[in-house]
Structures are given as C-alpha cells and as structure tokens.
Coordinates of C-alpha atoms in Angstrom, one line a residue:
Chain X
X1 CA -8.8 -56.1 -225.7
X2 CA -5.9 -55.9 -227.6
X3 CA -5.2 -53.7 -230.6
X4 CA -5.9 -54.9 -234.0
X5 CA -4.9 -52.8 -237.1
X6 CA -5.2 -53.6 -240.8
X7 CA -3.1 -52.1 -243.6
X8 CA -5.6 -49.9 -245.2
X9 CA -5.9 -48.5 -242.0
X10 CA -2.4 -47.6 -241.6
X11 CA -1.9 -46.3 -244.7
X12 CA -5.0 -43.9 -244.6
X13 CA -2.7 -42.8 -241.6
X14 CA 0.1 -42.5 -243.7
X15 CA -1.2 -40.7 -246.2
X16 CA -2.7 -38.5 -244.0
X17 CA 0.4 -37.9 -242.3
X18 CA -0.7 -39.1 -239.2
X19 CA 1.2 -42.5 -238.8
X20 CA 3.4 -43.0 -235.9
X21 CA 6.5 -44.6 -237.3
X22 CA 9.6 -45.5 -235.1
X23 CA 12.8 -47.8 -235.9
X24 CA 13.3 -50.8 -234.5
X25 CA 15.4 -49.5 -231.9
X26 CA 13.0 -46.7 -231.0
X27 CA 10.4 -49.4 -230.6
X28 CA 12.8 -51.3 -228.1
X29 CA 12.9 -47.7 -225.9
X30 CA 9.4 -47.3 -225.9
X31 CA 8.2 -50.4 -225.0
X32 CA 10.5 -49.8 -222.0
X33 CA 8.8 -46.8 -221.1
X34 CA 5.4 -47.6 -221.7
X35 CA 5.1 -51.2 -222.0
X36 CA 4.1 -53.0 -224.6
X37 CA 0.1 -52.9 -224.6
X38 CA 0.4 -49.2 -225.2
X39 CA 3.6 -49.0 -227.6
X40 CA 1.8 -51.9 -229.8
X41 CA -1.4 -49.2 -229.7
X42 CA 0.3 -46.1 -230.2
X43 CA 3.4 -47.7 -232.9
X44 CA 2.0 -47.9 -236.4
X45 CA 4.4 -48.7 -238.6
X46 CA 8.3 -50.0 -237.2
X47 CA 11.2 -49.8 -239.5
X48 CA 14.3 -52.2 -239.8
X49 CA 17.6 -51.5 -241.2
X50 CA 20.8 -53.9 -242.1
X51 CA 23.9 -53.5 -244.4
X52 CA 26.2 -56.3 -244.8
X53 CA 27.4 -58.9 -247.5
X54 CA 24.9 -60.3 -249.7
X55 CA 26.8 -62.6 -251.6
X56 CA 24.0 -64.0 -253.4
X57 CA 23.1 -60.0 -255.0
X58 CA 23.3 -59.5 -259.1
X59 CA 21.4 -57.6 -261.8
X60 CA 19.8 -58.3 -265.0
X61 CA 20.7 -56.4 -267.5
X62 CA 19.1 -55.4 -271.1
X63 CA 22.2 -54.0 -273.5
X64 CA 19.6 -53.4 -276.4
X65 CA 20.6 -54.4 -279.7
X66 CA 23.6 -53.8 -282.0
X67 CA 24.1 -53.3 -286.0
X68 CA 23.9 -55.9 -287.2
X69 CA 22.2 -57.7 -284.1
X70 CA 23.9 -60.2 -281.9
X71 CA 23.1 -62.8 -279.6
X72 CA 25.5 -62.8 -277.2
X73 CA 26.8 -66.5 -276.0
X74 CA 29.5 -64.8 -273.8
X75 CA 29.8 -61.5 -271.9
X76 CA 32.0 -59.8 -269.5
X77 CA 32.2 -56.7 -267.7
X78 CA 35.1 -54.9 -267.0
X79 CA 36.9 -58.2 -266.9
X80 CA 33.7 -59.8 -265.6
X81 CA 31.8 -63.0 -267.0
X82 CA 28.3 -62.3 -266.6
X83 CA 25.8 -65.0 -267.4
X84 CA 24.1 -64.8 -270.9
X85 CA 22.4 -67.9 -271.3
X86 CA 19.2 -66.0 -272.0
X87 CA 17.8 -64.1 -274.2
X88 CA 19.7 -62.3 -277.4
X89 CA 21.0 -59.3 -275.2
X90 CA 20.5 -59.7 -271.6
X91 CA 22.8 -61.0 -269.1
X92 CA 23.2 -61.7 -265.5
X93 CA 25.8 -60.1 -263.6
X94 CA 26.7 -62.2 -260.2
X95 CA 28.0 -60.6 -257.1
X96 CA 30.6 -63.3 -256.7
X97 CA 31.9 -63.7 -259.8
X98 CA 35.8 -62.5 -260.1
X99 CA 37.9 -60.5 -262.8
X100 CA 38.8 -63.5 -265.2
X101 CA 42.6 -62.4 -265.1
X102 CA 42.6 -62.2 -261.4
X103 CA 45.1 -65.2 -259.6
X104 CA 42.4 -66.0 -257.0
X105 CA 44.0 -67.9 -254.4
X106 CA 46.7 -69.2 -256.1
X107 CA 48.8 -66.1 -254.7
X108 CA 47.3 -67.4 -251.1
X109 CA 45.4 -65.5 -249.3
X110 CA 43.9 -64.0 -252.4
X111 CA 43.2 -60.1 -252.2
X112 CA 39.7 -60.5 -254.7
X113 CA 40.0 -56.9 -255.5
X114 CA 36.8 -56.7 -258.3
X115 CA 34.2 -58.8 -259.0
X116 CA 30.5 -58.7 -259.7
X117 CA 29.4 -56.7 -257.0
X118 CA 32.3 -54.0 -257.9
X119 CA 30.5 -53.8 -261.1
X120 CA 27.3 -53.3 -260.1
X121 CA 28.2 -50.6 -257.6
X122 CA 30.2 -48.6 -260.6
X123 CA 27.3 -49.1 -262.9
X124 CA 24.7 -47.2 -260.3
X125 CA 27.8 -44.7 -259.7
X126 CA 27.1 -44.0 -263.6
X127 CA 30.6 -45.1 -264.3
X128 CA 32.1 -46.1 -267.6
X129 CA 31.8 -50.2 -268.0
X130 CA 33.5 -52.2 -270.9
X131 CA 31.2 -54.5 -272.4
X132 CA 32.6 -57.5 -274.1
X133 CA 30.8 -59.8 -276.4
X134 CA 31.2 -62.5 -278.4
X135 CA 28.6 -65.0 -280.4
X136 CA 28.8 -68.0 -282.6
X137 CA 26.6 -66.2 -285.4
X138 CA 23.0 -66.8 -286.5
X139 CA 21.2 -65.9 -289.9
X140 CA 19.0 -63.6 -287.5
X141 CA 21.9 -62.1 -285.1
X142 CA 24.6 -62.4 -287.7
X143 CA 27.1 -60.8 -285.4
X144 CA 30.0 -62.2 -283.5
X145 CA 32.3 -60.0 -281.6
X146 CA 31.3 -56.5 -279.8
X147 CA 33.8 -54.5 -277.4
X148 CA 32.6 -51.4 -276.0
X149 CA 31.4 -49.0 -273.3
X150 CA 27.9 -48.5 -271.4
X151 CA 27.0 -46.9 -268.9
X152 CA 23.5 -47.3 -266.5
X153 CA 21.8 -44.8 -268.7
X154 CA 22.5 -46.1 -272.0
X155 CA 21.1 -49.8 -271.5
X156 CA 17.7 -50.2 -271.7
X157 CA 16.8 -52.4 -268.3
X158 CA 18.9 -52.9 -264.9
X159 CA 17.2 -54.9 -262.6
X160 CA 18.7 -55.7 -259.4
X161 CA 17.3 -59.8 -258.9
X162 CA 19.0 -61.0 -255.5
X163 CA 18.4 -64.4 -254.7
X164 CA 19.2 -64.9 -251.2
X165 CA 19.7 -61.4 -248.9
X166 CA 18.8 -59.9 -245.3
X167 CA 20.1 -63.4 -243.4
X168 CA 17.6 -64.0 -240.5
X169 CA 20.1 -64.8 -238.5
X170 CA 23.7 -65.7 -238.9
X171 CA 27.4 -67.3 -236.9
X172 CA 29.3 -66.0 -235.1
X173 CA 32.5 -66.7 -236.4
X174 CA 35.8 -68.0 -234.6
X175 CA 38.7 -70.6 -235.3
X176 CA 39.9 -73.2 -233.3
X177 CA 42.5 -74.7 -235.5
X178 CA 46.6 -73.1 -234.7
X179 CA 46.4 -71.7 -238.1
X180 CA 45.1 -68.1 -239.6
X181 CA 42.1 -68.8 -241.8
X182 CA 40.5 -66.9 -244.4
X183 CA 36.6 -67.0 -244.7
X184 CA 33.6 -65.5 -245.7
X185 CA 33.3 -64.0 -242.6
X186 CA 36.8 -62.3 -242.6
X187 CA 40.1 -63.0 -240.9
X188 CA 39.9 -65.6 -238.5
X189 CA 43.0 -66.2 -235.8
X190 CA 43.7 -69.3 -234.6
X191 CA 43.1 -70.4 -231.4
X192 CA 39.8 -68.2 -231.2
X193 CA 41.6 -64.9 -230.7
X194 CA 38.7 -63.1 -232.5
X195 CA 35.0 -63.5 -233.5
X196 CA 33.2 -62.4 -236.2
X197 CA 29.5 -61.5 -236.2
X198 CA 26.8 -60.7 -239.2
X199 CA 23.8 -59.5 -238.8
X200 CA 22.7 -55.7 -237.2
X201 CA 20.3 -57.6 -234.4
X202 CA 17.3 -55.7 -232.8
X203 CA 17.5 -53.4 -236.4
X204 CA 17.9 -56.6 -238.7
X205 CA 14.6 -57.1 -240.8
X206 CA 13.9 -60.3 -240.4
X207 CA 14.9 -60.9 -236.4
X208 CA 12.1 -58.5 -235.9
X209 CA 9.0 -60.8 -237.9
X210 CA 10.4 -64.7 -236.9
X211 CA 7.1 -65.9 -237.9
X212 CA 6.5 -64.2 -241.1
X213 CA 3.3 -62.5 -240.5
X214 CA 4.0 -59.2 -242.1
X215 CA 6.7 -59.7 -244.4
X216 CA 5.7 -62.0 -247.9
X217 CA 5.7 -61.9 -251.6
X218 CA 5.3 -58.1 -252.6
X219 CA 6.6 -56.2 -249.8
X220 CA 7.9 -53.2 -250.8
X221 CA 11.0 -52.3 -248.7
X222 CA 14.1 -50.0 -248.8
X223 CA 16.9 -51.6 -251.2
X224 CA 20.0 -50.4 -252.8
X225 CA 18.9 -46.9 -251.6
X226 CA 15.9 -46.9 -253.6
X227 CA 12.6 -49.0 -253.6
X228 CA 12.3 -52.6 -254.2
X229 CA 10.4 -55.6 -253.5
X230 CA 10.0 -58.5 -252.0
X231 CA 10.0 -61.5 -254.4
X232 CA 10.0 -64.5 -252.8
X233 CA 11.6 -66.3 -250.1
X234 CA 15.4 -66.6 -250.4
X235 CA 17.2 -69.7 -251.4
X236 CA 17.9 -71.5 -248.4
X237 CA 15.0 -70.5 -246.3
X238 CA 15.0 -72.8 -243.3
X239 CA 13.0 -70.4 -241.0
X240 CA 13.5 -71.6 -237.5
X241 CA 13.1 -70.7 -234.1
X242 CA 16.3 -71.3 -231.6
X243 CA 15.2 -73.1 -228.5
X244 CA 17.8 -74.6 -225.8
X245 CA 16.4 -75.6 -223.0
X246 CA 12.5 -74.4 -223.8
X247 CA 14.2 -71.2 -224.1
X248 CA 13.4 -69.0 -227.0
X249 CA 16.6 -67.9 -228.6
X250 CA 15.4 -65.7 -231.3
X251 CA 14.7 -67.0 -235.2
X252 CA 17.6 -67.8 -237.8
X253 CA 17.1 -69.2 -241.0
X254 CA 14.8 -67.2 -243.0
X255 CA 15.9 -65.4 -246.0
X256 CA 14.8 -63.1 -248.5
X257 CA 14.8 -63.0 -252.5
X258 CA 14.4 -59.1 -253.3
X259 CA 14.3 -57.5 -256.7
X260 CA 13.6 -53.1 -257.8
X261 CA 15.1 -51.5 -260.4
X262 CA 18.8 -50.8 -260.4
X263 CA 18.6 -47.1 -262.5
X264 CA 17.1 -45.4 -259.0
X265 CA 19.2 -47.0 -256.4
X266 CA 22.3 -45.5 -255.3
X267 CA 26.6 -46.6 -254.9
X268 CA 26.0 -45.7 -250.9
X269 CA 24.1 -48.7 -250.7
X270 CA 25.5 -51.2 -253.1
X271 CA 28.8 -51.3 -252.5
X272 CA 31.7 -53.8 -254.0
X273 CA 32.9 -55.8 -251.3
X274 CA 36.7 -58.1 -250.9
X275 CA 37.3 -60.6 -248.9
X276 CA 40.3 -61.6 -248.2
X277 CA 41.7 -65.1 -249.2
X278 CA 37.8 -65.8 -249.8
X279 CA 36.4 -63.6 -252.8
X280 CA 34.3 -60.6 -254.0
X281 CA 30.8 -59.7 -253.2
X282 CA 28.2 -57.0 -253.0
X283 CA 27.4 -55.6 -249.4
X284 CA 24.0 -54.7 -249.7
X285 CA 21.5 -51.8 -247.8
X286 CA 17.6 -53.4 -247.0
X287 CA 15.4 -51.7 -244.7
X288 CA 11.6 -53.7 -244.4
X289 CA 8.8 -52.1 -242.9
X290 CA 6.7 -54.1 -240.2
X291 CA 3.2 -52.9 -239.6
X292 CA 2.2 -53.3 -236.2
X293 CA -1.2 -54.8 -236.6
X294 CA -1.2 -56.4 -233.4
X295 CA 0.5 -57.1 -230.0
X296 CA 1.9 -60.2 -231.0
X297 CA 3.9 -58.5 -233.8
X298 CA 4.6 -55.5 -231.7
X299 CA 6.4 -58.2 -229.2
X300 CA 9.0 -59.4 -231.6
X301 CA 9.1 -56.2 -233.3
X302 CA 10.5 -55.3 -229.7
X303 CA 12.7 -57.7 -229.4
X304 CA 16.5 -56.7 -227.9
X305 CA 19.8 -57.4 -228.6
X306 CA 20.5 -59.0 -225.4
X307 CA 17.0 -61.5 -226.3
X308 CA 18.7 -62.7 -229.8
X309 CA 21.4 -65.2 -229.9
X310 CA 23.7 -66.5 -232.6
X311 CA 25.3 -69.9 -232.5
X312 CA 29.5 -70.1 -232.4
X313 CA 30.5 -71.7 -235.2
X314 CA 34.4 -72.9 -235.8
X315 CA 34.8 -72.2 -239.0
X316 CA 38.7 -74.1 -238.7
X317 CA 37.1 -77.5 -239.2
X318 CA 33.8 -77.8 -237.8
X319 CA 31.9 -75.5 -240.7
X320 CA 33.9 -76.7 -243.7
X321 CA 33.4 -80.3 -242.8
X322 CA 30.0 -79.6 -242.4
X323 CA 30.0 -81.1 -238.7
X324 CA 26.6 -79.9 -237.1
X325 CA 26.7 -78.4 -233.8
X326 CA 28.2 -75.1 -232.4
X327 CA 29.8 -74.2 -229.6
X328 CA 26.8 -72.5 -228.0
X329 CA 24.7 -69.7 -228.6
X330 CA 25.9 -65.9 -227.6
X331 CA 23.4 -62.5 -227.7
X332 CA 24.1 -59.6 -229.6
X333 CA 24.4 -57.6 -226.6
X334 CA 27.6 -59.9 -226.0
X335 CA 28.6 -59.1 -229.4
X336 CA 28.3 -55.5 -229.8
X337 CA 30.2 -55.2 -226.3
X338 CA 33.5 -56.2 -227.9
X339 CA 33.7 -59.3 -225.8
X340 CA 32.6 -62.8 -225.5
X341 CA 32.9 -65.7 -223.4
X342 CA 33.6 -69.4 -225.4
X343 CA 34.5 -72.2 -224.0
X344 CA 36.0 -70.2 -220.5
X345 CA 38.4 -67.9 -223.3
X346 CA 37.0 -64.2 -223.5
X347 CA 37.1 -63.5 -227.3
X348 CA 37.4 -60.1 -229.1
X349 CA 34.3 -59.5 -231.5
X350 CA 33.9 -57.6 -234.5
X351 CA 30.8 -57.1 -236.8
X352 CA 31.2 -57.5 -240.7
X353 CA 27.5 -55.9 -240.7
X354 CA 27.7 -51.5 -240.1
X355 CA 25.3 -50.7 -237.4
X356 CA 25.5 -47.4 -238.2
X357 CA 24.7 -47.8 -241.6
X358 CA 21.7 -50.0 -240.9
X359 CA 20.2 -47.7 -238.2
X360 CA 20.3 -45.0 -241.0
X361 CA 18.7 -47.2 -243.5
X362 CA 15.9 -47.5 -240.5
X363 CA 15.7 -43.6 -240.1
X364 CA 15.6 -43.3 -243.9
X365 CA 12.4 -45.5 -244.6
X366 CA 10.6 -43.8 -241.1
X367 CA 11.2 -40.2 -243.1
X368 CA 9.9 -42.0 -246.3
X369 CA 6.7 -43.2 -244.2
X370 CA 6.4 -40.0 -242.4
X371 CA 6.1 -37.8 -245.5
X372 CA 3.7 -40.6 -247.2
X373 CA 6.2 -41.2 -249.6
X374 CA 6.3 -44.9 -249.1
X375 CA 2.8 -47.2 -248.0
X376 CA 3.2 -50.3 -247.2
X377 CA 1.8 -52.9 -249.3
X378 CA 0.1 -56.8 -248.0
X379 CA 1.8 -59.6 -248.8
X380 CA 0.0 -61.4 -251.4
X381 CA 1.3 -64.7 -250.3
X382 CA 2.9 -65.5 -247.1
X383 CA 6.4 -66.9 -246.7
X384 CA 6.9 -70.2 -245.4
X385 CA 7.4 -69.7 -241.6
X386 CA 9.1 -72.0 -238.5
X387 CA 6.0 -74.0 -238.2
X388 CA 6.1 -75.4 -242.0
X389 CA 9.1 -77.0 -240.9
X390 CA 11.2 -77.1 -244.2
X391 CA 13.8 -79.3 -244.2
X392 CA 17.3 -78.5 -245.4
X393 CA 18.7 -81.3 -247.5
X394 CA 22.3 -82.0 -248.5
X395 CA 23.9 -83.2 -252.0
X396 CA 23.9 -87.0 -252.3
X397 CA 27.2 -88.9 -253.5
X398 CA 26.5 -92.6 -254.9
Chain U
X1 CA 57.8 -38.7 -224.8
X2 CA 56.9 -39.9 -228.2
X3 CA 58.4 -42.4 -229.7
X4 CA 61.0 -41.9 -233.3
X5 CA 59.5 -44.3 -235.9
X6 CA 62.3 -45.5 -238.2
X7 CA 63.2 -47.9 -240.8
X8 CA 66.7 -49.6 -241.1
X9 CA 68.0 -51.3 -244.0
X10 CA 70.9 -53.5 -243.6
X11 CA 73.3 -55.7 -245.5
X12 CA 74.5 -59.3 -245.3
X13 CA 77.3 -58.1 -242.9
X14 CA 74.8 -56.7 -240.3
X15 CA 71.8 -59.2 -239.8
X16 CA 73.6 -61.7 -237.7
X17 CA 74.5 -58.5 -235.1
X18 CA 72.5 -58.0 -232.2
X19 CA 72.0 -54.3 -232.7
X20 CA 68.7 -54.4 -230.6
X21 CA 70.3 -55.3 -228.3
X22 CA 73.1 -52.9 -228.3
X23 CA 70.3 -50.0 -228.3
X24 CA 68.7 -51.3 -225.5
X25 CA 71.8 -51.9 -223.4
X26 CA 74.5 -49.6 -224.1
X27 CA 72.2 -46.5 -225.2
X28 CA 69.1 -47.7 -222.7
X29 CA 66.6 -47.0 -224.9
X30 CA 63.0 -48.8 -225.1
X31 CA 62.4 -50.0 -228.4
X32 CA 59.4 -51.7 -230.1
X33 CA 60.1 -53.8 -232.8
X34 CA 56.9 -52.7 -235.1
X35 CA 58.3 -55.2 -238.3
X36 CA 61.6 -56.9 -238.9
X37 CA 62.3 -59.2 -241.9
X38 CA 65.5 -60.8 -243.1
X39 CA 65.1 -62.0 -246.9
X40 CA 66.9 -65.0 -248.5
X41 CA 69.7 -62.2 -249.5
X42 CA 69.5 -62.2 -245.7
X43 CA 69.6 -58.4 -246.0
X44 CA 67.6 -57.2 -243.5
X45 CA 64.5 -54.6 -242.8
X46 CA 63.3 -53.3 -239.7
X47 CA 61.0 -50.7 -238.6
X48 CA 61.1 -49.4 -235.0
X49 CA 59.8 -47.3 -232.2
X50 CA 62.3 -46.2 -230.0
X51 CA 61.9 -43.9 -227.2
X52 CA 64.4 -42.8 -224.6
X53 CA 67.1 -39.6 -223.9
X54 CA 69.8 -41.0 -225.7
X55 CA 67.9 -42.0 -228.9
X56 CA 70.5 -40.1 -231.7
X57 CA 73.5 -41.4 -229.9
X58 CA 71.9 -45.0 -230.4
X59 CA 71.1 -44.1 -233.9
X60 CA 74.2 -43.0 -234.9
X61 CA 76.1 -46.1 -233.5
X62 CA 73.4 -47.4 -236.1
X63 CA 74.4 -45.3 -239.2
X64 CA 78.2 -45.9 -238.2
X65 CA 77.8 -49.4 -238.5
X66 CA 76.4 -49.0 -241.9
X67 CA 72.7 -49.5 -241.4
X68 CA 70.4 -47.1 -243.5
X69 CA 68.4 -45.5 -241.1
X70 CA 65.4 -43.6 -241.9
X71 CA 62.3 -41.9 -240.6
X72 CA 59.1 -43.8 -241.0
X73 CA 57.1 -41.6 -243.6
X74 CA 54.3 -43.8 -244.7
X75 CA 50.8 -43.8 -242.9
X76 CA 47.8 -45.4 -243.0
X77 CA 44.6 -43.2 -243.9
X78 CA 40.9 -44.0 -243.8
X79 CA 39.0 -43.1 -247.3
X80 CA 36.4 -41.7 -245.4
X81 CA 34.2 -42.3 -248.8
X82 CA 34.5 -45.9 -249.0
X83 CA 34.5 -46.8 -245.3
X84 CA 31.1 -47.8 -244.3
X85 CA 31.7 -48.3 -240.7
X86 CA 31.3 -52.5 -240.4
X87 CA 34.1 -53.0 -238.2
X88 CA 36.1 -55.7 -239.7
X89 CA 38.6 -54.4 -239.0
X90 CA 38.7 -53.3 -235.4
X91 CA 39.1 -57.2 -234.0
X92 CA 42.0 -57.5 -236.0
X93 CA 44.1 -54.3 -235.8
X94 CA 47.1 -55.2 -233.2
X95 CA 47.3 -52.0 -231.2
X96 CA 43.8 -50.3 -231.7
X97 CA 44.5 -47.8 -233.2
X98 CA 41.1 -48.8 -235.3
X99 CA 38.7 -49.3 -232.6
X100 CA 34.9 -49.3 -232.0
X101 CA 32.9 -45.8 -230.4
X102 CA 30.1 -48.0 -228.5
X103 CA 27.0 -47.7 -228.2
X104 CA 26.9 -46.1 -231.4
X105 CA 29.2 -48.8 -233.4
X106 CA 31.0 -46.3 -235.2
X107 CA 34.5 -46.9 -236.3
X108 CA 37.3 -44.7 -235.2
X109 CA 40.6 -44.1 -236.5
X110 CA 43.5 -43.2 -234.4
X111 CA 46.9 -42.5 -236.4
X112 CA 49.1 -42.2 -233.8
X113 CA 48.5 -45.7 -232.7
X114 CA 48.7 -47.1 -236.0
X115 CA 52.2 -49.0 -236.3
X116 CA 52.1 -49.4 -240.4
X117 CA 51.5 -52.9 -240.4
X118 CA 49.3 -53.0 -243.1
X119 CA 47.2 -55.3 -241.7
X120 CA 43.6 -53.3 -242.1
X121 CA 45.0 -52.6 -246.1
X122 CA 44.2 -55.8 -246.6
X123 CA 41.2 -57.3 -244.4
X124 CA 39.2 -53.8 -245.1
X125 CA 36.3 -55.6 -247.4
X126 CA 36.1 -52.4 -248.5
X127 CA 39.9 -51.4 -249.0
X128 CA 39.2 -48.1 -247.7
X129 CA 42.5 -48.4 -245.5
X130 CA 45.4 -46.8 -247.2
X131 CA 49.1 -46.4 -247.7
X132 CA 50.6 -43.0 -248.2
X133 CA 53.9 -42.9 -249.0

C-alpha cells in the first residue's frame, strides 16, 4: 500500500517539530538513494524555489487622505504613472510601467533604467518616493494638485497583487535572423549564437505539481521574502503537459496570481529589473510548498532537470509573428551545462532565472517549516489543471 | 607575459595609417585590437592589448607620430549588492571573463579577462556591472 497523508497530519508534524522537510533538489537525491516508495513515506513536506522576471508583479497602494481630501485622477511615482482609476486614494503601481521622461526605444536599443518594479523594490527598501497627484476637483475631494514624499511606513496599505508569476514552464530563447535582437528574454545574437533560458527547473514551483493537486486558491507560499498567498490562477493559464512522441516532457503553461502584504517583504527579493531595448520589470522571489500526501505527488515532486524540457523558440521572426511551432524541445540538464544542440549548431546558454537565488528561497521556506513557523494551508479551490484543457484564444481583427 | 592595455587617440592625419600594422611588423609585437572607432571627424580611438619584448619601442614610434597614447585605467566591477547571480550575462560576455561556477550556477567575475567592452554594463538586468574610471 502506498502512503497516504492529509494536511492536518502534516502540520501536527510541523508543529510538533517533527516534519521531514527537504528542497526539491534534496528530494531528487533521495529518491536516488532510496527510491521513491520510501522517500514519498519518509518526505513530508518538499520546498520549491525560483527568482526571475515577473513582469506581470505590482502593488496596491492606500496613500490615506490629504487636507482638504483628494481624489486622485492621476498619480506617478518617482516619475512613474501608477494606475488610479479606483478609489479616492489608492493606486496601482505596474511592474512594467516606465519613467514618463524616459526615450524608450527611440534612442534604440533602449536602456529602461526605472520603472514600476524599481519603485516597488525602493518602497520595501524604505526609501524616499515622490508622490505626484493631480485631480479634476469634487465638492467632496475639493483638491487638485499634491506633490510630495512617502515612504512604505507612512501609507496606510501596500499590497503586493501579481497577476501572472512563477511561469510553469518557459522558451528557451535564440535568434535566427542576421541581426542582434532585443527581447524580453535578453540579448539575442543572430544566427543562434546564444540561448536564453527562464525558469530554475527541478527547484521551479510549478514544474514540481503539473497537475495541480497541491497547489490552489489559498496557498500560502514564500513571496517577496515574506509570506503571501496564492490567489488565483495566473492570467494566461494554459496548464499543459508536453508530449512528443507519447513521451512526457514535463508541464508548461500554468501560472500563478499571488498577493501578501508588501510592508513585511524584503528589497532581496523584489528587485527592479532592465531589459535592454525591451523595458523595466520586477524580478520576483516565490518559494511554494508541496505536501507529499502521496506517491504520485512525490513522483513529480522528484522530477530532474535532465526529465523537463523547454521548447526553442526563435524569437527573430518566429515568436513575434506569432508562428506556432519550435524548433524542438531541450532539458534543463542541457541548459544548465552551458551548451545546447539546435538544429546540428552547439549553442551557448545562459539563464535569466538565479539558481542560486532560487535554491535559497527553497532552503529558506524548509527552515520556516522546520521551526513551525510556516503550516501549510489546503487549497480551498483547485486550479484548473492539463486535463480541463483550456484553450488559449487570440485577438480577432474584422 | 601580460599584456599593456592602452588607449590611442588620433587625429585626421593618422587614421588612414596602418599603425597596426607597423607594430606588428617592424616592432613584432602581438596585439589585440579590444575597440577601435573612427568618428565622422574621422579622428580615431583605439584601445589595445599588446604583448611582446619590444612593446615601448613600438609605443614610442606611436607617441612620435602624434598619437595620444595612454594606459587603460577604467575597469569593470561587479556591485556585489545588486547582482543576484542569473547569468545573463555570462552567454554574452566575449572573452569570459563573467562566466558560470557549475553545478552550483553561481556567477563569477574575472577582471583580468575583462577587455572593457562594456557590454555586461548594459545587458546586466540588474546594472550591477560597472565602470570605474
């Protein structure tokens, strides 16, 4: 019989300091040593670590009122728009969004040295931010025009909300065209001279539970450096298993939306991020907890680099004309050796992702579970998983 | 032995000479042409690494022609707070000198491979690559 465990069961182990914990990667040498029947039995609780860009990362954030009040139509931070088509005083400040003075890439390839996620990582550094208002004037919010500082501690609420985060799975990056490009994921050469890779593989969170049994609406995870939660799926959740040939590839397309409170996470983790001739983002730290309830979820928990693959995508024409297709699918193994093989051409890689970063996000939520600091919680409703087969649809022109 | 990192500067005059060429043939010295760029002035820059026993005689047919010659002073310096180890960088650097520490996936730094191209400056998503003067 195989092991069945049940979250109040692990955390009565937690809390009494008696659950076995391991990173993902730990999990991966253990399985090897003992197979998997026993490491499912003995494992408890696995932990998963990844730090990358998130472009799709931002904050809500409560100024509290002025005299005479205000209801801010416009605001910017530091240079900043952030989006106040809500209430009186609250805004929303995007990852992506650029410096309104800055020539984006009309001084080609644009350097997009601050943006949203810049702010963001010098409002949890407790740095200085100018806030900029200014209002059309109501007989309640009388006020038109506010220009000051704040800082994290002054405004009343800073939630971190971010929309799509902790990519399942993502590209691997290269360029066919004879021309240097500039993308989202980094510097290409022509002639696919390098590749670029995204995702930390056997630590990333959501490589680990393809089928989303553990990991749904209210899972509290590691984020920012603090604690936060799951909220939903992400946008764009196409949860999918890769299959060529009847051969499991690995998952890609799931995504997560996650959401804590901005005040206790920390600059380490939410860091401004510049791409070249591409833009400004927010590379973000998430570490999820899987609870090994069974064997099933021990197995992909266990998962290696060298069983997950990621599809080669030229981003020279192929991605921005969204063609479908790739030029086949490489492991992570292949990746984190340096080199790949497309086409017949060895290719240099490079990850945009920080392993080590992620594998101390991992080690940082296993010390949190160790000293029953941190339970886990059940979902209360499951994400949509590969066999609800969501369909991805594209914008219509008439 | 190591090799001399300098810049020369030249005028109008000079940048239709081959003075590379003179170095390497008359003074027999290896050089590496790290940068080199003529503007619409068409006065020229051009930052080298030359190696070999007759280096100052080669530089001071240089200087005597009326090129500028100076050692190279600037370097490249991690910010060892704002790197956070992705590796971005380390496809794209031309001689390695930022390069990956597998299996652990660390980024490492070597400045005496580093050629000043600026490159990692500006493909750092980070910027924590940085010229000192």
């Amino acid at each position: 019989m195989g092991v069945e465990k049940t979250y109040s069961e692990i955390n009565a182990k937690i809390k009494a300091g008696h659950a076995v914990v391991v990173t993902a990667e730990e999990l991966i040498a253990l399985v090897e040593e003992k197979g998997l029947s026993k490491a499912a039995q003995e494992v408890d609780v696995v932990t998963t670590g990844t730090f990358a860009p998130m472009c799709s990362s931002g904050a809500f954030l409560s100024f509290g009122h002025t005299t005479p009040r205000m209801k801010m139509q416009k605001v910017w931070l530091n240079g900043v728009s952030a989006y106040a088509g809500i209430a009186a005083v609250d805004a929303y400040i995007g990852a992506a969004e650029i410096q309104e003075d800055d020539p984006l890439n009309s001084n080609y390839p644009g350097e997009f040295r601050y943006g949203g996620g810049h702010v963001i990582q010098d409002l949890v550094a407790r740095k200085p931010v100018k806030l900029k208002a200014v209002a059309y004037g109501t007989d309640c919010y009388p006020r038109r025009n506010l220009e000051t500082t704040i800082s994290l501690d002054d405004i009343n609420e800073a939630i971190l909300f971010n929309p799509r985060n902790a990519y399942q799975n993502y590209n691997c990056a290269v360029n066919l065209t004879d021309r240097v490009i500039y993308t989202y994921m980094g510097m290409l050469k022509p002639h696919m001279e390098n590749a670029n890779f995204s995702t930390s593989g056997e630590l990333s969170p959501l490589l680990k539970d393809p089928h989303f049994k553990t990991i749904g609406v209210g899972t509290k995870i590691f984020l920012g450096g603090g604690v936060g939660y799951v909220a939903w799926n992400g946008t764009q959740h196409f949860p999918s298993m890769i299959d060529v040939d009847g051969k499991e590839l690995g998952s890609s397309g799931g995504t997560l939306a996650v959401t804590g409170d901005l005040k206790q996470m920390s600059p380490r983790w939410l860091v401004g991020t510049s791409y070249l001739g591409y833009g400004a983002t927010l590379s973000v730290g998430i570490g999820v907890p899987i609870p090994i309830l069974n064997e099933e979820i021990a197995r992909y928990a266990a998962k290696r680099d060298d069983e997950l693959f990621a599809p080669v995508v030229d981003y020279g024409a192929a991605y921005p004309s969204f063609t479908p297709g790739n030029l086949g699918y490489v492991s992570y193994a292949e990746l984190k050796s340096g080199k790949i093989r497309v086409n017949g051409k060895e290719i240099t890689t490079a990850p945009l992702s920080s392993m080590p970063r992620a594998r101390e996000i991992a080690s940082t939520l296993k010390d949190w579970i160790q000293k029953g600091e941190f339970l886990l919680t059940e979902p209360v409703k499951t994400l949509p998983s590969p066999s609800d087969g969501i369909v991805a649809h594209s914008i219509k022109e008439a | 032995m190591s090799p001399k990192r300098i810049v020369l500067r030249f005028g109008t005059d000079i940048s239709v000479k081959p003075i590379v060429y003179r170095l390497v043939k008359d003074y027999d010295l290896v050089v590496n042409i790290v940068k080199a760029d003529v503007n619409p002035q068409k006065e020229g820059t051009m930052i080298l690494e030359v190696t070999g026993d007759q280096s100052e005689e080669g530089l001071n047919y240089l200087r005597n022609l009326g090129v500028s010659v100076q050692d190279l002073k600037q370097e490249i310096v991690r910010n060892e707070e704002k790197c956070v180890m992705c590796g971005a960088c380390t496809g794209l650097c031309p001689t390695g000198a930022l390069y990956m520490e597998r299996p652990s996936m660390e980024v490492r730094f070597d400045g005496d491979q580093c050629i000043v191209c600026r490159l990692c400056t500006k493909v750092c998503p980070m910027r924590a690559m940085e010229v000192h003067l």
